[in-house]
Coordinates of C-alpha atoms in Angstrom, one line a residue:
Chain A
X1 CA 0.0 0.0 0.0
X2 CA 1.6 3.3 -0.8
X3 CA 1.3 6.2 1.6
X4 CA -0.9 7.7 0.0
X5 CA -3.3 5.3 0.3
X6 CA -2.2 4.9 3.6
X7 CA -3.1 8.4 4.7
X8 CA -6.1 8.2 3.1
X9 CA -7.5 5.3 5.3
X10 CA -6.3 7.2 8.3
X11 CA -8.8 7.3 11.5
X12 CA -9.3 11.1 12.2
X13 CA -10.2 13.6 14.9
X14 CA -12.6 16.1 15.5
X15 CA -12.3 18.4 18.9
X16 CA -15.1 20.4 20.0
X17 CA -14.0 22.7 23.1
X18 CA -16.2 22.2 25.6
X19 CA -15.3 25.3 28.1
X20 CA -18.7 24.8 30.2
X21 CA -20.3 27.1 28.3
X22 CA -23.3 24.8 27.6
X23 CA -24.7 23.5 24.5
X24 CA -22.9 21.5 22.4
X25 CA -24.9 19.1 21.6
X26 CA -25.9 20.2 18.3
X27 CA -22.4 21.3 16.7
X28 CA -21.8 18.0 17.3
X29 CA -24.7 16.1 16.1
X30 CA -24.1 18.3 12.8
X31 CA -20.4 17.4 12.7
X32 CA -21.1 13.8 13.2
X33 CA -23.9 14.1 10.2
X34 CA -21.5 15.0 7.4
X35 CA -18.5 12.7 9.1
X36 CA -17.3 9.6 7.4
X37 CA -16.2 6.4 9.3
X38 CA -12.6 7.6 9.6
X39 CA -14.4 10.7 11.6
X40 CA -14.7 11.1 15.0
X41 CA -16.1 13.8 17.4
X42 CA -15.0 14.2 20.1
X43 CA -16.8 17.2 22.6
X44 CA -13.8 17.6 25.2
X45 CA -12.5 20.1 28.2
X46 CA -9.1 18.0 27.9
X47 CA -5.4 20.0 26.7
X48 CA -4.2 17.0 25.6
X49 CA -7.3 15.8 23.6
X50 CA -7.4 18.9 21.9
X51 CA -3.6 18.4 21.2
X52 CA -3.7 15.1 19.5
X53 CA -7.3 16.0 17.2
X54 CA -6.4 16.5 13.6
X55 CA -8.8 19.4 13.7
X56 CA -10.3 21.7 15.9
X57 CA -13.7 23.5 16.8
X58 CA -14.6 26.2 19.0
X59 CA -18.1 27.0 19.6
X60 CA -19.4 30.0 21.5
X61 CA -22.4 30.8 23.5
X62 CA -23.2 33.5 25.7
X63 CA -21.4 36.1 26.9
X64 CA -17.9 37.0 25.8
X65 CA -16.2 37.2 29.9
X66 CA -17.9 34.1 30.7
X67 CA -16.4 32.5 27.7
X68 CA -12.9 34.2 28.3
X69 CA -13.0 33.1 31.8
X70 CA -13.9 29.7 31.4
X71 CA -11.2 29.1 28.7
X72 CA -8.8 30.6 31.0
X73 CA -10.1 28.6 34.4
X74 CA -9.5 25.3 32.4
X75 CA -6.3 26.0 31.1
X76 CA -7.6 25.8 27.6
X77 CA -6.0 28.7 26.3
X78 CA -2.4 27.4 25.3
X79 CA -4.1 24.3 23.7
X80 CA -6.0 26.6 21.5
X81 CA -3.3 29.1 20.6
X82 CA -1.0 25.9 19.5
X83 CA -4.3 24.3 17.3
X84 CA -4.4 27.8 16.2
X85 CA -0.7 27.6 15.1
X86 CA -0.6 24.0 13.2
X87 CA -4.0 23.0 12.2
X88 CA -7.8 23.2 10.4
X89 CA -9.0 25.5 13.1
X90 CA -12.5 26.6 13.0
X91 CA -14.4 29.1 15.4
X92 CA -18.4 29.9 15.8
X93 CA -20.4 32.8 17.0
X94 CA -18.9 33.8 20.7
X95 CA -15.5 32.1 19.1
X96 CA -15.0 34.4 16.4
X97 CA -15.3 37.6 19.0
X98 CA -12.8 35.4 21.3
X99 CA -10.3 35.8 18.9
X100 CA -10.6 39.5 18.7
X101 CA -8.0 41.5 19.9
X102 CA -11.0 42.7 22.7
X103 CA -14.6 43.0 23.4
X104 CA -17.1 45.7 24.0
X105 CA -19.2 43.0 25.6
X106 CA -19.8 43.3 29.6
X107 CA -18.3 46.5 29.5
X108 CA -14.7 45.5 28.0
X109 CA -13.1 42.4 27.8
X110 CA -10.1 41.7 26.7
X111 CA -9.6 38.7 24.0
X112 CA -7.6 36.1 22.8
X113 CA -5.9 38.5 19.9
X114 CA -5.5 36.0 17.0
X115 CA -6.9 38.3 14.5
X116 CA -6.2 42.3 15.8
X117 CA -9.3 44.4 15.8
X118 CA -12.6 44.6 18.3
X119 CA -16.0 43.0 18.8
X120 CA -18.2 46.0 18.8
X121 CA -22.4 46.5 20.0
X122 CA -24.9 47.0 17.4
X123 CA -26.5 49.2 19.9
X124 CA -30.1 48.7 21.2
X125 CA -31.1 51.9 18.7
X126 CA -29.6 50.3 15.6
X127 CA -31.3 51.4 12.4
X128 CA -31.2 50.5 8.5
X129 CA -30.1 52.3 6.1
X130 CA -33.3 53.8 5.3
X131 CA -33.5 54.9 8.7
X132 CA -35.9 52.1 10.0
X133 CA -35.7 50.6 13.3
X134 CA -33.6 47.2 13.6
X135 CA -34.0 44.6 15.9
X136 CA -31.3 43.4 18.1
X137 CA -29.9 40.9 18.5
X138 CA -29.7 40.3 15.0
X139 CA -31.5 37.2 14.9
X140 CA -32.4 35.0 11.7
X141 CA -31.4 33.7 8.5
X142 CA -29.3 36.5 6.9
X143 CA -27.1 36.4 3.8
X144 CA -23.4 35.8 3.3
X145 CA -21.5 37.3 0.5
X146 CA -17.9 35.9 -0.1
X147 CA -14.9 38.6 -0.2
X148 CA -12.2 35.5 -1.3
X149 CA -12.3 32.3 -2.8
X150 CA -11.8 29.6 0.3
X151 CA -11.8 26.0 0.7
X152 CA -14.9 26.3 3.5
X153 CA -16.8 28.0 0.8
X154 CA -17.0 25.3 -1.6
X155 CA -20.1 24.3 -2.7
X156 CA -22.0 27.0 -0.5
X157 CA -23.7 29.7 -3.3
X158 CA -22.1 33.3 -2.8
X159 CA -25.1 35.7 -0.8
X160 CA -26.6 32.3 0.5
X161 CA -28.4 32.5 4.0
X162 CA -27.1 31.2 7.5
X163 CA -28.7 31.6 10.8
X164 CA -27.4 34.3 13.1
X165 CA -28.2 35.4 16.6
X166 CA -25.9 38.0 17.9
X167 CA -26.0 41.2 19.1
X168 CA -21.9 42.0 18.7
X169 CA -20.0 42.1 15.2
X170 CA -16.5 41.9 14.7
X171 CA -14.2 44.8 13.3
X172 CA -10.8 43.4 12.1
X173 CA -8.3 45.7 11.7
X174 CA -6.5 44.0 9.0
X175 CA -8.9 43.6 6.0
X176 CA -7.5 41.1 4.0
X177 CA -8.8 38.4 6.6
X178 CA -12.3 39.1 5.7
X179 CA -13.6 36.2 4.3
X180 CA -17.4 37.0 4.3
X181 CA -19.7 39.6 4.6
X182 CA -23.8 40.3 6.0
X183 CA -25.6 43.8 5.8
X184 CA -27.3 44.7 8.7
X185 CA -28.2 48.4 8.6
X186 CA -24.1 48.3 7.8
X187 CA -22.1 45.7 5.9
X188 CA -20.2 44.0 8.5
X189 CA -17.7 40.9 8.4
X190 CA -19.1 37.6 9.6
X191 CA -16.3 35.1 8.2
X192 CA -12.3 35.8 9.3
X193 CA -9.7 34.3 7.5
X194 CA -5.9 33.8 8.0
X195 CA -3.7 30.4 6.9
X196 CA -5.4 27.6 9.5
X197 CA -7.9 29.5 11.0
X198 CA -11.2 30.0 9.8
X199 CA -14.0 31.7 11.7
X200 CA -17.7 32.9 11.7
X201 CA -19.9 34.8 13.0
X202 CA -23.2 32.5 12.2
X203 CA -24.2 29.1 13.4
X204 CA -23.4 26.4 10.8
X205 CA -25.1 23.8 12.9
X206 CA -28.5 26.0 12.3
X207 CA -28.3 26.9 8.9
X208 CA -29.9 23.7 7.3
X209 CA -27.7 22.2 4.2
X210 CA -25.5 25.2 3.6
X211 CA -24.6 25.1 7.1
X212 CA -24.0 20.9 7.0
X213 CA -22.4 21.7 3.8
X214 CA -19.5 24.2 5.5
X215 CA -19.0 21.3 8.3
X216 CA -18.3 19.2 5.5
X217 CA -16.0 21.5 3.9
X218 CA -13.8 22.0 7.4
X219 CA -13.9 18.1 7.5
X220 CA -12.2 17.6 4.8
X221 CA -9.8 20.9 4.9
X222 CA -6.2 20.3 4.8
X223 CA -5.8 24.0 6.6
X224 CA -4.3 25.9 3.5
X225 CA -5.9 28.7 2.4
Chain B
X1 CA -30.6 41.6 0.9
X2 CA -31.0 41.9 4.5
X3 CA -32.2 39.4 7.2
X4 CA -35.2 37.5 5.8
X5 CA -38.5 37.2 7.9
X6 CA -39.5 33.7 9.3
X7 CA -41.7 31.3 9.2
X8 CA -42.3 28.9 12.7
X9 CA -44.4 26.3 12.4
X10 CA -45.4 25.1 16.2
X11 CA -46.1 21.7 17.6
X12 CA -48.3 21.9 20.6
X13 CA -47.0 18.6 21.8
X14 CA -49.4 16.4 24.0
X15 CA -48.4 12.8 25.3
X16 CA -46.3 12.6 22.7
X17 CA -48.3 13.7 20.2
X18 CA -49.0 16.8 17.9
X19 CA -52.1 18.2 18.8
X20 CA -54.0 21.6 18.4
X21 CA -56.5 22.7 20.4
X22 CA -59.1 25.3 19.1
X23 CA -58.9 28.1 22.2
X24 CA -57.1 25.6 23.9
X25 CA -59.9 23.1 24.5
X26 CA -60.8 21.0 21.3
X27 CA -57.5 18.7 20.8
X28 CA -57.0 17.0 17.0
X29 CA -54.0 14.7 16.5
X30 CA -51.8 15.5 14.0
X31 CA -49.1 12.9 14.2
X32 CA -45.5 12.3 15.9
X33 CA -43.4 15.3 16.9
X34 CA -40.3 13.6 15.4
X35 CA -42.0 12.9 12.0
X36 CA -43.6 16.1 11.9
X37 CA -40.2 18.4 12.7
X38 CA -38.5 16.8 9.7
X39 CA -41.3 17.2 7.3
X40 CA -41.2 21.0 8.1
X41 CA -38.0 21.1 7.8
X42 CA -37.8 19.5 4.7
X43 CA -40.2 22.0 3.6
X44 CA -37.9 24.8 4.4
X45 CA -39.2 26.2 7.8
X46 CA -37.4 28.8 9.2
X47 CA -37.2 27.3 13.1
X48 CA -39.2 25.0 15.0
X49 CA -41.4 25.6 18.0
X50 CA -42.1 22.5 20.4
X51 CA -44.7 23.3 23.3
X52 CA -45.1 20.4 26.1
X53 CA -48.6 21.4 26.6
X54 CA -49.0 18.2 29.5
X55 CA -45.9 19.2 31.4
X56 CA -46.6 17.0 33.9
X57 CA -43.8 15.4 35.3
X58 CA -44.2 12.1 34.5
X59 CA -44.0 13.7 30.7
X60 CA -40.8 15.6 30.9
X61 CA -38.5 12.3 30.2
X62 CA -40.6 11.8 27.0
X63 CA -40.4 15.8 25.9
X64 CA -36.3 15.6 26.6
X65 CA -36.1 12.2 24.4
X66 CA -38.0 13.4 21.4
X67 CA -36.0 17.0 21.9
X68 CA -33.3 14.7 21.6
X69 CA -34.1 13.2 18.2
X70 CA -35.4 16.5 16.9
X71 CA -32.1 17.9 18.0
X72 CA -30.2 15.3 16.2
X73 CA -31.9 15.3 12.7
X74 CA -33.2 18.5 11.9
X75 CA -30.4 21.6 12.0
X76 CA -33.0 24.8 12.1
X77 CA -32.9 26.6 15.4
X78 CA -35.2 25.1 17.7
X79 CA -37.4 26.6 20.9
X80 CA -38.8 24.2 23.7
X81 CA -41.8 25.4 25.7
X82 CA -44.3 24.5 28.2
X83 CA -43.7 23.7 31.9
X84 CA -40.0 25.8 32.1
X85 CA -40.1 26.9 35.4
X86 CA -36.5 26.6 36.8
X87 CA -32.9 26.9 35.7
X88 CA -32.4 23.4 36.0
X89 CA -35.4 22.8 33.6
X90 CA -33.8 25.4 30.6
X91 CA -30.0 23.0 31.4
X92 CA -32.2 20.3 30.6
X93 CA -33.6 20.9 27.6
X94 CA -30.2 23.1 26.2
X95 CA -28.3 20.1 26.3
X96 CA -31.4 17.9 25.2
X97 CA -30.1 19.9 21.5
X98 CA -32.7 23.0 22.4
X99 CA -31.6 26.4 21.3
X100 CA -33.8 28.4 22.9
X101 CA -36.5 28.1 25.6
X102 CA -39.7 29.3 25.7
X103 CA -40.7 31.0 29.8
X104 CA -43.9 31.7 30.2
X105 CA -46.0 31.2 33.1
X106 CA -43.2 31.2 35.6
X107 CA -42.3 34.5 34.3
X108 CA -45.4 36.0 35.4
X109 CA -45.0 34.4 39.1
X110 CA -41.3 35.6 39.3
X111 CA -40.0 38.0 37.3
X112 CA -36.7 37.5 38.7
X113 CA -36.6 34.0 36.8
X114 CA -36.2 35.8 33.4
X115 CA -33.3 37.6 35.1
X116 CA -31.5 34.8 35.9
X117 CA -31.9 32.7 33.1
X118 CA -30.5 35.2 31.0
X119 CA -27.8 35.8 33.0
X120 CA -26.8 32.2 33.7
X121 CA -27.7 31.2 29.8
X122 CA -27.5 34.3 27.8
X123 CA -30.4 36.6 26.4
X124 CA -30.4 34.6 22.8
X125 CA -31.8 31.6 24.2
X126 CA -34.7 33.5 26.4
X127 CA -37.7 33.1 25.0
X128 CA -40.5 34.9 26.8
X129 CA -44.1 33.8 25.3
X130 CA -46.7 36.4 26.6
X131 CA -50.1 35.6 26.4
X132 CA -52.7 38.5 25.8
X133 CA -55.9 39.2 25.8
X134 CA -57.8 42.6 24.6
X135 CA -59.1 44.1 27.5
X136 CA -60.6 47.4 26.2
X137 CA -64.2 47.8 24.7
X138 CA -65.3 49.1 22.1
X139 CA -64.6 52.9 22.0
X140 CA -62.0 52.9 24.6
X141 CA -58.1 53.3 24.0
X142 CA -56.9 49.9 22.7
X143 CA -55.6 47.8 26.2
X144 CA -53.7 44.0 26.2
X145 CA -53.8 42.4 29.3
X146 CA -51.6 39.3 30.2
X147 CA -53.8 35.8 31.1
X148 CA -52.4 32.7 32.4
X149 CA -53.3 28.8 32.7
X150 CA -54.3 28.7 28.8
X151 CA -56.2 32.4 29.0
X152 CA -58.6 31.7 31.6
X153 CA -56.9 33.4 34.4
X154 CA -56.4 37.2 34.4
X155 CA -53.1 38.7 35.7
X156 CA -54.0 42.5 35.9
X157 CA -50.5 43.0 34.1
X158 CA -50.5 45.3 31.2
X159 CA -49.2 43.2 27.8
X160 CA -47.1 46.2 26.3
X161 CA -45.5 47.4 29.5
X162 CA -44.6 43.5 30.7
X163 CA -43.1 43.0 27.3
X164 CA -40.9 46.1 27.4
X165 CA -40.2 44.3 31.3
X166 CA -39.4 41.3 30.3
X167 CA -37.0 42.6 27.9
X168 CA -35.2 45.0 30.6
X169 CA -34.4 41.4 32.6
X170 CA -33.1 39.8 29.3
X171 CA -35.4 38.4 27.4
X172 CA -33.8 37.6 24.0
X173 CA -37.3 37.4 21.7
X174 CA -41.0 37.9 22.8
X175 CA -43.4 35.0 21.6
X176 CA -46.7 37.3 21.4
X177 CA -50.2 34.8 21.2
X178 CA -53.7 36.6 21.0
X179 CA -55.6 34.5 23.6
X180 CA -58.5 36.0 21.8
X181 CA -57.5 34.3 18.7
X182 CA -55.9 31.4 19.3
X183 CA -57.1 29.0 17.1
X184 CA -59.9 31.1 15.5
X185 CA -58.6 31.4 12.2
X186 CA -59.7 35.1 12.0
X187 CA -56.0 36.3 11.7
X188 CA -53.6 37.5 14.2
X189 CA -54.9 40.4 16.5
X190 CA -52.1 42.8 14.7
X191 CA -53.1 45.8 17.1
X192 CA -50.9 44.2 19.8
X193 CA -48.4 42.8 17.7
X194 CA -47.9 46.1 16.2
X195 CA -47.7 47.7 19.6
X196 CA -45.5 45.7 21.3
X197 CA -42.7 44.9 18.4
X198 CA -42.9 48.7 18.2
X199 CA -42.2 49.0 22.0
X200 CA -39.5 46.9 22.6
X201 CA -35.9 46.8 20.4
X202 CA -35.7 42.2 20.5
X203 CA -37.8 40.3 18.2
X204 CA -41.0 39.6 18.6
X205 CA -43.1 36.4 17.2
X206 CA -46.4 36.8 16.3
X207 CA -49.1 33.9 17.0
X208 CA -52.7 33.2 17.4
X209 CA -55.3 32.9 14.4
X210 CA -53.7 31.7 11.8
X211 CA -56.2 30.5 9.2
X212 CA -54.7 31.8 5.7
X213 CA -51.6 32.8 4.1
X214 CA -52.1 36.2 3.7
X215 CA -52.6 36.1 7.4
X216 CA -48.9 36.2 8.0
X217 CA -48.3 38.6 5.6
X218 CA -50.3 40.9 7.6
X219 CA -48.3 39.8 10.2
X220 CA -45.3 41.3 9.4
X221 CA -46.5 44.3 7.3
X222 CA -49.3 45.3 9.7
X223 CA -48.1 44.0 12.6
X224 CA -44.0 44.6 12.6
X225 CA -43.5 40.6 13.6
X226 CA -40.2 39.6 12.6
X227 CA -41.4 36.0 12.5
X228 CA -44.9 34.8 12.6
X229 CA -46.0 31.4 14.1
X230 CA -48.6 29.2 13.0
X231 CA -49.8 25.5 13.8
X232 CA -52.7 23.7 12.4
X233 CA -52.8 25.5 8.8
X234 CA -49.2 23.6 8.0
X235 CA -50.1 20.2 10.5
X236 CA -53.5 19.3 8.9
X237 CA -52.0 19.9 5.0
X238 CA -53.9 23.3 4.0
X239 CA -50.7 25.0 3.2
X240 CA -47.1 23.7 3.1
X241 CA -44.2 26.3 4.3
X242 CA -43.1 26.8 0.8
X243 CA -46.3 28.2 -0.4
X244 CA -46.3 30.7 2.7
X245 CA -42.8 31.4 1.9
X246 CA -44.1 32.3 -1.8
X247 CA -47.0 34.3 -0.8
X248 CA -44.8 36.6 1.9
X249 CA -42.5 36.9 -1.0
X250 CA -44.8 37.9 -3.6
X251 CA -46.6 40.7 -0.9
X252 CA -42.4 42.1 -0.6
X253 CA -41.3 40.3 2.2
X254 CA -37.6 39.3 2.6
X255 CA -37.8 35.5 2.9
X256 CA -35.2 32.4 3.0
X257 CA -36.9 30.6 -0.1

């Protein structure tokens, strides 16, 4: 057998961080729908599970101190900064604002500063462009337009809708990592970018096929751009 | 472009069962909850509503299980209702695969349990489902006023100001139903709709009266409802969730089609 072949037969792993911030359940039901055999999830609070996975998730619910602190209380943080360094790294909702550089969220927070720029408030008087109220949080299925071409886009159709319920956007100082974009009485960005790392801003595990579709596409990412 | 409108269709969930009772009363089955969640979601809805309408205890193991399978087969947001009356309750059905939870009576008795829940949980996944009833007569300045124990117990509280309340302790979204309507088929009453999504700056769900499509279109032209909820037009086969989706969109409505 040569190694390709080898390789491709390869058992594989799947972390999902679980830092006690609550449901996970579906992230990984959805990850476990578009897995092969060779694919397993594994929803874990462990360093040195998340070492040895192939690839990583972070998910993200609730508020962004809570999430911070929790990382931080079980010692998560170096395991996620060296995933963040070598391998398919994905990040949802909260976890995109966690890798901010900080947080306008319970009245500051500093973040975990992979990508440099802030998570900012909509604000509770957030209007459209014509000047009509908006609700917030910004809640429902919204559309995502593309700024690159990226392996987690494939097979997803550009402007097509995800489900999104968050009332914080992220800012990135350095524009090139946008990798997606929503308008919400402003265009913001909702997908980040940058060699291993992928991250966004809606809920994949909610967004029906296109949603399945993007798990797929992480599953089978070999972390290049 | 923008964020599309939605469509929930609810299953008032008895003994395992889909049911819909007319004003609460008159209960028809319309199949298992399971079954029915994927058909709707084959059909494009936008989220799914399940309200435990027993919520006695012995039924609680049964609503977590088929939450469970929901939870495990169909990846649209999904809300669980009925019966939520402590913390421990909203950890239960979070990690049965539940995205959000539907409070309502217990809100009522103790505001305080809003409050908490948001704080422990997060505001998205607080649900509060408000159930009014038109208070004013004829002549008088319209007036909404909150009932309990399926609308036949007044509360004195006034719908408009308890929503903007509820939404000061952390409610995420406001599930609005027209007691009045309920099952009627005479449309949604859109005078409170209108009055509380215009009060308060969260989403609010319009429900109650559903009997056509252009029904919920009124719903969210007339009566600002970011999403409208409707049961027994979808369960017994009058309309399927693409033809709402259709109508909506033909009457301007941004939908996910």
């Amino acid at each position: 057998m040569s190694n390709k072949s080898m390789s491709d037969m390869k058992k594989s792993t799947v972390a999902v961080i679980d830092y006690g911030m609550g449901n996970l359940h579906s992230v990984a039901k959805a990850l476990e729908h578009v897995a092969d055999e060779n694919t397993t999830v594994i929803v874990t609070s462990d360093p040195a599970v998340i070492d040895a996975a192939d690839r990583v998730l972070l998910p993200g619910v609730g508020a962004i101190r809570d999430c911070i602190g929790e990382m931080n209380n079980a010692g998560l943080v170096p395991s996620i900064r060296k995933a963040m360094a070598e391998k398919p790294f994905l990040a949802i909702c909260v976890g995109i604002q966690s890798l901010m550089s900080h947080s306008e969220e319970n009245g500051g927070v500093d973040c975990l500063n992979h990508f440099q720029g802030n998570a900012l408030f909509f604000g509770e008087k957030h209007t459209d462009h014509d000047g009509s109220k908006l609700k917030v949080p910004h809640m429902g299925w919204n559309q995502v337009k593309h700024t690159i071409n990226h392996p987690l886009w494939a097979d997803i159709p550009d402007n097509a809708r995800f489900y999104f319920v968050h009332s914080f956007y992220v800012v990135p100082e350095n524009k090139s990592e946008v990798a997606g974009t929503c308008d919400y009485g402003l265009e913001f960005c909702v997908a980040l970018a940058r060699d291993n790392v992928f991250a966004v801003q809606f809920h994949p595990e909610k967004s029906h096929k296109d949603g399945l579709q993007l798990y797929k596409n992480f599953l089978h990412w070999d972390g290049k751009p | 472009m923008g964020l599309a409108k939605r469509i929930i269709p609810c299953l008032d969930v008895d003994n395992g069962r889909v049911v819909k009772g007319v004003q609460f009363v008159d209960i028809r089955d319309a199949g298992d909850p399971v079954e029915v969640a994927k058909r709707y979601n084959e059909q494009g809805a936008d989220e799914i509503t399940f309200l435990d309408i027993t919520a006695s205890s012995d039924d609680r193991e049964t609503t977590v299980h088929m939450v469970e399978a929901i939870a495990s087969q169909v990846f649209i947001p999904l809300t669980v209702g009925g019966g939520i009356r402590t913390c421990e309750d909203i950890r239960r059905m979070l990690n049965a695969g539940a995205d959000k939870v539907g409070i309502n009576t217990a809100a009522v008795f103790n505001p305080e349990f809003v409050r908490e829940a948001a704080q422990r949980f997060g505001s998205q996944c607080i649900v509060v489902a408000i159930d009014a009833k038109k208070v004013s007569a004829e002549g008088e300045p319209d007036k909404w006023e909150i009932f309990t124990h399926g609308g036949r117990k007044p509360t004195g509280l006034d719908a408009v100001e308890w929503a903007k309340k509820m939404v000061e302790y952390g409610a995420g979204e406001i599930l609005l139903t027209s007691m009045d309507r309920d099952g009627t088929k005479n449309g949604f009453d859109l005078g409170v709709t209108r009055a509380i999504s215009e009060a308060v700056h969260v989403p609010v769900i319009a429900s109650g009266g559903v009997g056509n499509l252009d029904h919920l279109v009124d719903g969210v032209i007339e009566g600002k409802a970011d999403a409208v909820l409707a049961a027994s037009i979808f369960h017994f086969g009058e309309y399927s969730i693409q033809e709402a989706k259709q109508r909506m969109t033909d009457a301007g409505i941004e939908m996910r089609l």
